[in-house]
Amino acid sequence: MSETHIIGAVRPPWTVDDLLIRAEIYAGEKHAGQLRKDGVTPYISHPAAIVASLRLCGMQEPEVLAAAWLHDVVEDTDATLDDIFREFGPAVGSLVGVLTKWTTREAYYAAILSAEPRAKLVKMVDLEHNCRTLRYLSEKGAQRKLSEVREVYVSLEAELEPLYSCGWLFDEMRAHIRRFEQA
């Protein structure tokens, strides 16, 4: 196998900027017409907020940011994980695979807790952003989501806080949990 073929097999043939633009466009196309729980906000605002929050945490790795754009497409659209691997390569596909709920809530969170720190950070940012729309859920749905937040947050804060510059994220998570406990 020539060096060109080896490099092509390891690294997808696009630039970092292309990867992020392609992920944003793909997510936008797949989530077209979907709305957030408020019934007004386009769904694509959610992955956009996740990417922005990850950048605030100091995350600059293009594969992680691309996975953040794509983290809900397999769950919420007709896209498959095979599509993600084919379109965006194994680094992005693997992260999206970890972030996709395939099974029971317990098994999913066990997988998150054993995942690499980058996937855990994406999940933490995702959970925090989802907490902002709890008022649009039923009381039971909001309590279930905050219970998940508490389970994951408590397990991940000590691990992630020293790795990333996102004290604000942990402050927000604590505030969401306090509101849950006071309700």
XYZ file of N, CA and C in Angstrom:
549
model
N 0.858 -1.182 0.000
C 0.000 0.000 0.000
C 0.892 1.229 0.000
N 0.598 2.179 -0.848
C 1.408 3.391 -0.936
C 1.144 4.294 0.259
N 2.068 5.240 0.486
C 1.918 6.177 1.591
C 0.626 6.983 1.438
N 0.276 7.375 0.236
C -0.944 8.128 0.000
C -2.161 7.327 0.431
N -2.192 6.051 0.104
C -3.321 5.214 0.505
C -3.381 5.022 2.018
N -2.231 4.917 2.643
C -2.198 4.771 4.097
C -2.729 6.038 4.754
N -2.262 7.192 4.312
C -2.726 8.456 4.890
C -4.219 8.624 4.639
N -4.671 8.330 3.438
C -6.088 8.443 3.120
C -6.953 7.524 3.964
N -6.427 6.376 4.348
C -7.182 5.430 5.165
C -7.273 5.892 6.620
N -6.312 6.692 7.050
C -6.262 7.135 8.434
C -6.943 8.487 8.621
N -6.752 9.384 7.693
C -7.253 10.748 7.830
C -8.211 11.052 6.685
N -9.455 11.439 7.019
C -10.396 11.780 5.955
C -9.857 12.907 5.085
N -10.247 12.963 3.821
C -9.684 13.927 2.871
C -10.343 15.307 2.925
N -10.522 15.870 4.104
C -11.057 17.218 4.185
C -10.324 17.991 5.274
N -10.437 19.289 5.228
C -9.772 20.126 6.213
C -10.646 20.251 7.456
N -10.062 20.805 8.505
C -10.787 21.020 9.759
C -12.008 21.898 9.507
N -11.816 23.013 8.818
C -12.947 23.901 8.553
C -14.027 23.189 7.757
N -13.624 22.412 6.766
C -14.596 21.650 5.981
C -15.377 20.699 6.878
N -14.704 20.041 7.790
C -15.354 19.077 8.672
C -16.442 19.760 9.494
N -16.120 20.892 10.087
C -17.095 21.587 10.926
C -18.243 22.165 10.105
N -17.937 22.699 8.955
C -18.990 23.232 8.080
C -19.891 22.104 7.607
N -19.284 20.997 7.216
C -20.076 19.858 6.753
C -20.963 19.312 7.863
N -20.435 19.236 9.084
C -21.228 18.745 10.214
C -22.395 19.690 10.499
N -22.141 20.982 10.477
C -23.199 21.959 10.720
C -24.293 21.860 9.645
N -23.888 21.775 8.395
C -24.858 21.671 7.293
C -25.639 20.365 7.395
N -24.943 19.272 7.646
C -25.598 17.961 7.749
C -26.634 17.977 8.872
N -26.237 18.475 10.042
C -27.163 18.549 11.176
C -28.345 19.445 10.833
N -28.080 20.583 10.198
C -29.155 21.492 9.821
C -30.143 20.857 8.864
N -29.620 20.123 7.894
C -30.506 19.446 6.941
C -31.310 18.347 7.621
N -30.670 17.573 8.467
C -31.361 16.464 9.129
C -32.401 16.948 10.147
N -32.103 18.042 10.826
C -33.030 18.565 11.836
C -34.009 19.592 11.256
N -33.980 19.810 9.950
C -34.867 20.799 9.315
C -36.320 20.518 9.675
N -37.009 21.555 10.096
C -38.421 21.425 10.448
C -38.677 20.988 11.876
N -37.659 20.547 12.585
C -37.829 20.136 13.981
C -37.718 21.361 14.879
N -38.479 21.338 15.971
C -38.472 22.441 16.928
C -38.069 21.933 18.307
N -37.566 22.843 19.127
C -37.273 22.527 20.524
C -38.591 22.353 21.275
N -38.505 21.972 22.534
C -39.696 21.695 23.335
C -40.616 22.913 23.477
N -40.091 24.120 23.259
C -40.940 25.309 23.362
C -41.887 25.453 22.174
N -41.680 24.637 21.143
C -42.549 24.665 19.980
C -42.289 25.806 19.023
N -41.260 26.609 19.275
C -40.969 27.785 18.456
C -39.526 27.776 17.927
N -38.592 27.410 18.777
C -37.173 27.501 18.463
C -36.741 26.356 17.548
N -36.099 26.665 16.420
C -35.601 25.591 15.549
C -34.649 24.675 16.322
N -34.785 23.376 16.112
C -33.981 22.405 16.855
C -32.481 22.615 16.658
N -32.079 23.060 15.483
C -30.646 23.222 15.196
C -29.979 24.190 16.176
N -30.778 25.016 16.852
C -30.195 25.911 17.855
C -29.574 25.124 19.005
N -30.079 23.913 19.260
C -29.529 23.093 20.354
C -28.100 22.644 20.054
N -27.837 21.944 18.937
C -26.431 21.590 18.680
C -25.541 22.819 18.508
N -26.082 23.908 17.973
C -25.274 25.133 17.849
C -24.860 25.638 19.231
N -25.781 25.584 20.185
C -25.461 26.008 21.557
C -24.452 25.070 22.203
N -24.540 23.785 21.909
C -23.580 22.822 22.465
C -22.177 23.142 21.947
N -22.065 23.395 20.659
C -20.758 23.740 20.071
C -20.219 25.023 20.707
N -21.067 26.043 20.846
C -20.628 27.305 21.447
C -20.167 27.096 22.886
N -20.919 26.307 23.647
C -20.551 26.049 25.041
C -19.255 25.248 25.142
N -19.073 24.291 24.259
C -17.812 23.537 24.254
C -16.631 24.457 23.983
N -16.814 25.390 23.064
C -15.736 26.356 22.790
C -15.452 27.212 24.025
N -16.507 27.576 24.774
C -16.310 28.327 26.015
C -15.534 27.521 27.041
N -15.640 26.198 26.964
C -14.883 25.304 27.853
C -13.458 25.083 27.356
N -13.112 25.697 26.243
C -11.763 25.553 25.707
C -11.609 24.421 24.708
N -12.705 23.759 24.364
C -12.635 22.647 23.419
C -12.461 23.204 22.002
N -11.391 22.790 21.357
C -11.120 23.226 19.988
C -10.934 22.049 19.031
N -11.033 20.829 19.536
C -10.803 19.659 18.691
C -11.937 19.530 17.674
N -11.605 19.570 16.393
C -12.644 19.577 15.364
C -13.542 18.341 15.385
N -12.990 17.183 15.695
C -13.817 15.980 15.730
C -14.856 16.051 16.848
N -14.483 16.629 17.968
C -15.414 16.764 19.091
C -16.497 17.782 18.742
N -16.098 18.895 18.156
C -17.075 19.915 17.774
C -18.008 19.398 16.682
N -17.476 18.628 15.744
C -18.331 18.029 14.713
C -19.314 17.048 15.354
N -18.837 16.238 16.290
C -19.726 15.294 16.983
C -20.808 16.038 17.755
N -20.476 17.211 18.297
C -21.482 18.009 19.001
C -22.586 18.460 18.035
N -22.204 18.885 16.829
C -23.220 19.234 15.826
C -24.128 18.040 15.538
N -23.557 16.850 15.563
C -24.253 15.649 15.096
C -24.830 14.781 16.215
N -24.687 15.192 17.473
C -24.959 14.290 18.594
C -26.391 13.768 18.665
N -27.355 14.431 18.055
C -28.743 13.961 18.114
C -29.283 13.455 16.776
N -28.503 13.511 15.714
C -29.075 13.158 14.406
C -29.461 11.686 14.298
N -28.729 10.808 14.937
C -29.063 9.384 14.842
C -30.330 9.078 15.649
N -30.484 9.724 16.802
C -31.675 9.514 17.635
C -32.920 10.153 17.043
N -32.787 11.325 16.458
C -33.948 12.149 16.133
C -34.260 12.296 14.648
N -33.480 11.665 13.780
C -33.710 11.806 12.343
C -33.551 10.430 11.679
N -33.584 10.421 10.358
C -33.414 9.161 9.632
C -31.944 8.797 9.420
N -31.019 9.589 9.931
C -29.592 9.285 9.806
C -29.240 8.063 10.645
N -28.300 7.289 10.165
C -27.807 6.131 10.914
C -26.378 6.390 11.354
N -25.921 5.602 12.285
C -24.533 5.731 12.714
C -23.593 5.380 11.564
N -23.976 4.427 10.734
C -23.175 4.116 9.543
C -23.040 5.337 8.649
N -24.116 6.113 8.505
C -24.050 7.346 7.717
C -23.009 8.299 8.300
N -23.003 8.429 9.617
C -22.063 9.347 10.277
C -20.627 8.874 10.065
N -20.372 7.592 10.241
C -19.027 7.057 10.003
C -18.599 7.306 8.561
N -19.489 7.055 7.636
C -19.164 7.204 6.217
C -18.911 8.673 5.852
N -19.732 9.563 6.360
C -19.637 10.981 6.001
C -18.536 11.731 6.759
N -18.271 11.312 8.009
C -17.400 12.116 8.869
C -16.204 11.372 9.446
N -16.091 10.090 9.178
C -14.932 9.334 9.619
C -15.093 8.707 10.987
N -14.128 7.855 11.352
C -14.247 7.077 12.591
C -14.135 7.897 13.874
N -13.359 8.960 13.876
C -13.221 9.745 15.114
C -14.551 10.388 15.486
N -15.213 11.003 14.520
C -16.516 11.631 14.762
C -17.568 10.549 14.992
N -17.562 9.530 14.156
C -18.544 8.459 14.279
C -18.503 7.786 15.641
N -17.311 7.550 16.147
C -17.183 6.904 17.462
C -17.758 7.774 18.572
N -17.481 9.069 18.518
C -18.030 9.980 19.527
C -19.557 10.037 19.440
N -20.086 10.159 18.232
C -21.542 10.197 18.071
C -22.147 8.881 18.567
N -21.476 7.770 18.309
C -21.965 6.480 18.788
C -22.099 6.429 20.297
N -21.121 6.980 21.002
C -21.171 7.011 22.468
C -22.309 7.909 22.945
N -22.550 9.004 22.224
C -23.548 9.988 22.651
C -24.977 9.624 22.253
N -25.148 8.555 21.508
C -26.468 8.146 21.026
C -27.072 7.116 21.965
N -28.309 7.358 22.368
C -29.019 6.426 23.250
C -29.498 5.240 22.427
N -28.910 4.077 22.690
C -29.259 2.855 21.956
C -30.105 1.907 22.762
N -30.089 2.065 24.048
C -30.632 1.031 24.923
C -31.314 1.680 26.112
N -31.379 0.999 27.217
C -32.023 1.548 28.411
C -31.244 2.743 28.938
N -31.941 3.560 29.692
C -31.313 4.735 30.291
C -30.112 4.331 31.147
N -30.257 3.270 31.914
C -29.185 2.821 32.800
C -27.953 2.398 32.000
N -28.167 1.632 30.944
C -27.049 1.173 30.117
C -26.390 2.348 29.394
N -27.203 3.287 28.942
C -26.674 4.466 28.253
C -25.780 5.267 29.190
N -26.260 5.537 30.396
C -25.450 6.332 31.313
C -24.229 5.566 31.804
N -24.316 4.265 31.903
C -23.120 3.474 32.238
C -22.083 3.634 31.126
N -22.534 3.628 29.881
C -21.608 3.819 28.758
C -20.996 5.209 28.791
N -21.797 6.231 29.090
C -21.273 7.600 29.189
C -20.226 7.683 30.294
N -20.520 7.097 31.435
C -19.596 7.183 32.566
C -18.274 6.461 32.301
N -18.277 5.505 31.385
C -17.036 4.807 31.061
C -16.386 5.342 29.782
N -16.969 6.365 29.194
C -16.456 6.932 27.939
C -15.236 7.811 28.203
N -14.592 8.191 27.114
C -13.452 9.106 27.215
C -13.922 10.484 27.673
N -13.044 11.286 28.287
C -13.437 12.592 28.826
C -14.090 13.528 27.800
N -13.675 13.499 26.555
C -14.256 14.402 25.553
C -15.740 14.093 25.344
N -16.101 12.837 25.302
C -17.506 12.460 25.150
C -18.293 12.858 26.399
N -17.686 12.701 27.554
C -18.341 13.082 28.800
C -18.615 14.585 28.828
N -17.654 15.371 28.345
C -17.842 16.819 28.318
C -18.993 17.197 27.389
N -19.053 16.594 26.213
C -20.163 16.876 25.298
C -21.487 16.537 25.984
N -21.549 15.410 26.665
C -22.779 15.007 27.343
C -23.141 15.983 28.445
N -22.167 16.443 29.214
C -22.444 17.406 30.286
C -23.015 18.695 29.704
N -22.417 19.192 28.639
C -22.900 20.424 28.014
C -24.305 20.200 27.456
N -24.537 19.045 26.862
C -25.856 18.693 26.334
C -26.894 18.680 27.458
N -26.582 18.028 28.561
C -27.519 17.976 29.689
C -27.813 19.370 30.227
N -26.777 20.170 30.363
C -26.993 21.526 30.887
C -27.909 22.312 29.963
N -27.673 22.229 28.667
C -28.517 22.973 27.736
C -29.949 22.444 27.757
N -30.126 21.148 27.873
C -31.476 20.586 27.953
C -32.214 21.048 29.210
N -31.472 21.305 30.281
C -32.106 21.788 31.510
C -32.735 23.165 31.324
N -32.271 23.921 30.357
C -32.818 25.255 30.120
C -34.251 25.210 29.585
N -34.668 24.066 29.076
C -36.015 23.962 28.506
C -36.928 23.064 29.354
N -36.560 22.814 30.588
C -37.367 21.937 31.437
C -38.776 22.465 31.655
N -38.948 23.764 31.620
C -40.279 24.325 31.875
C -41.292 23.911 30.805
N -40.811 23.404 29.683
C -41.709 22.967 28.616
C -42.062 21.486 28.711
N -41.476 20.803 29.681
C -41.771 19.386 29.887
C -42.861 19.233 30.948
N -43.483 18.084 30.976
C -44.402 17.782 32.073
C -43.589 17.738 33.361
N -44.265 17.839 34.493
C -43.550 17.782 35.771
C -42.780 16.467 35.893
N -43.415 15.378 35.489
C -42.762 14.067 35.549
C -41.546 14.026 34.615
N -41.697 14.560 33.407
C -40.580 14.591 32.455
C -39.423 15.436 32.960
N -39.740 16.580 33.555
C -38.695 17.464 34.094
C -37.974 16.783 35.249
N -38.716 16.113 36.120
C -38.085 15.424 37.242
C -37.190 14.286 36.760
N -37.650 13.560 35.735
C -36.837 12.473 35.175
C -35.530 13.032 34.591
N -35.623 14.131 33.847
C -34.429 14.727 33.241
C -33.475 15.225 34.314
N -33.992 15.880 35.342
C -33.118 16.378 36.401
C -32.520 15.249 37.221
N -33.232 14.138 37.351
C -32.669 12.969 38.015
C -31.473 12.447 37.224
N -31.610 12.416 35.900
C -30.496 12.008 35.030
C -29.336 12.975 35.179
N -29.649 14.263 35.212
C -28.609 15.277 35.368
C -27.835 15.039 36.653
N -28.565 14.807 37.728
C -27.901 14.590 39.018
C -26.990 13.367 38.961
N -27.487 12.274 38.408
C -26.689 11.046 38.318
C -25.389 11.277 37.551
N -25.502 11.894 36.412
C -24.328 12.084 35.554
C -23.424 13.174 36.117
N -24.009 14.279 36.528
C -23.227 15.416 37.012
C -22.337 15.033 38.193
N -22.937 14.386 39.169
C -22.183 14.020 40.375
C -21.000 13.128 40.009
N -21.204 12.242 39.053
C -20.143 11.325 38.661
C -19.041 11.985 37.847
N -19.380 13.038 37.118
C -18.412 13.603 36.171
C -17.727 14.887 36.602
N -18.316 15.624 37.508
C -17.735 16.921 37.851
C -16.280 16.801 38.285
N -15.991 15.912 39.218
C -14.626 15.795 39.737
C -13.638 15.396 38.645
N -14.089 14.588 37.705
C -13.200 14.155 36.622
C -12.961 15.255 35.591
N -14.008 15.975 35.232
C -13.898 16.926 34.120
C -13.393 18.305 34.524
N -13.711 18.743 35.732
C -13.360 20.108 36.128
C -11.862 20.406 35.990
N -10.964 19.488 36.373
C -9.537 19.807 36.208
C -9.079 19.798 34.740
N -9.842 19.160 33.846
C -9.412 19.009 32.463
C -9.838 20.161 31.554
N -10.921 20.828 31.904
C -11.491 21.834 31.011
C -11.774 23.121 31.775
N -11.760 24.235 31.066
C -12.017 25.549 31.659
C -13.507 25.850 31.604
N -14.258 25.154 32.419
C -15.713 25.341 32.333
C -16.368 25.334 33.705
N -15.806 26.112 34.621
C -16.423 26.247 35.930
C -17.864 26.720 35.835
N -18.137 27.597 34.866
C -19.507 28.094 34.660
C -20.478 26.934 34.410
N -20.028 25.906 33.689
C -20.884 24.763 33.381
C -21.283 24.040 34.662
N -20.310 23.826 35.525
C -20.595 23.130 36.773
C -21.465 23.985 37.687
N -21.262 25.306 37.670
C -22.132 26.199 38.431
C -23.579 26.089 37.943
N -23.759 26.079 36.632
C -25.105 25.950 36.058
C -25.735 24.611 36.420
N -24.950 23.550 36.356
C -25.480 22.227 36.700
C -25.919 22.190 38.163
N -25.098 22.754 39.051
C -25.470 22.796 40.471
C -26.759 23.593 40.665
N -26.905 24.703 39.936
C -28.117 25.522 40.049
C -29.346 24.740 39.586
N -29.234 24.005 38.494
C -30.367 23.190 38.020
C -30.734 22.135 39.071
N -29.742 21.516 39.666
C -30.004 20.488 40.679
C -30.661 21.117 41.915
N -30.172 22.297 42.339
C -30.782 22.969 43.492
C -32.255 23.267 43.216
N -32.553 23.755 42.021
C -33.955 24.047 41.685
C -34.787 22.759 41.745
N -34.198 21.654 41.292
C -34.891 20.358 41.317
C -35.170 19.944 42.756
N -34.186 20.107 43.606
C -34.339 19.672 44.995
C -35.315 20.541 45.758
N -35.468 21.806 45.359
C -36.397 22.712 46.025
C -37.836 22.527 45.558
N -38.013 21.906 44.407
C -39.362 21.740 43.845
C -40.150 20.682 44.574
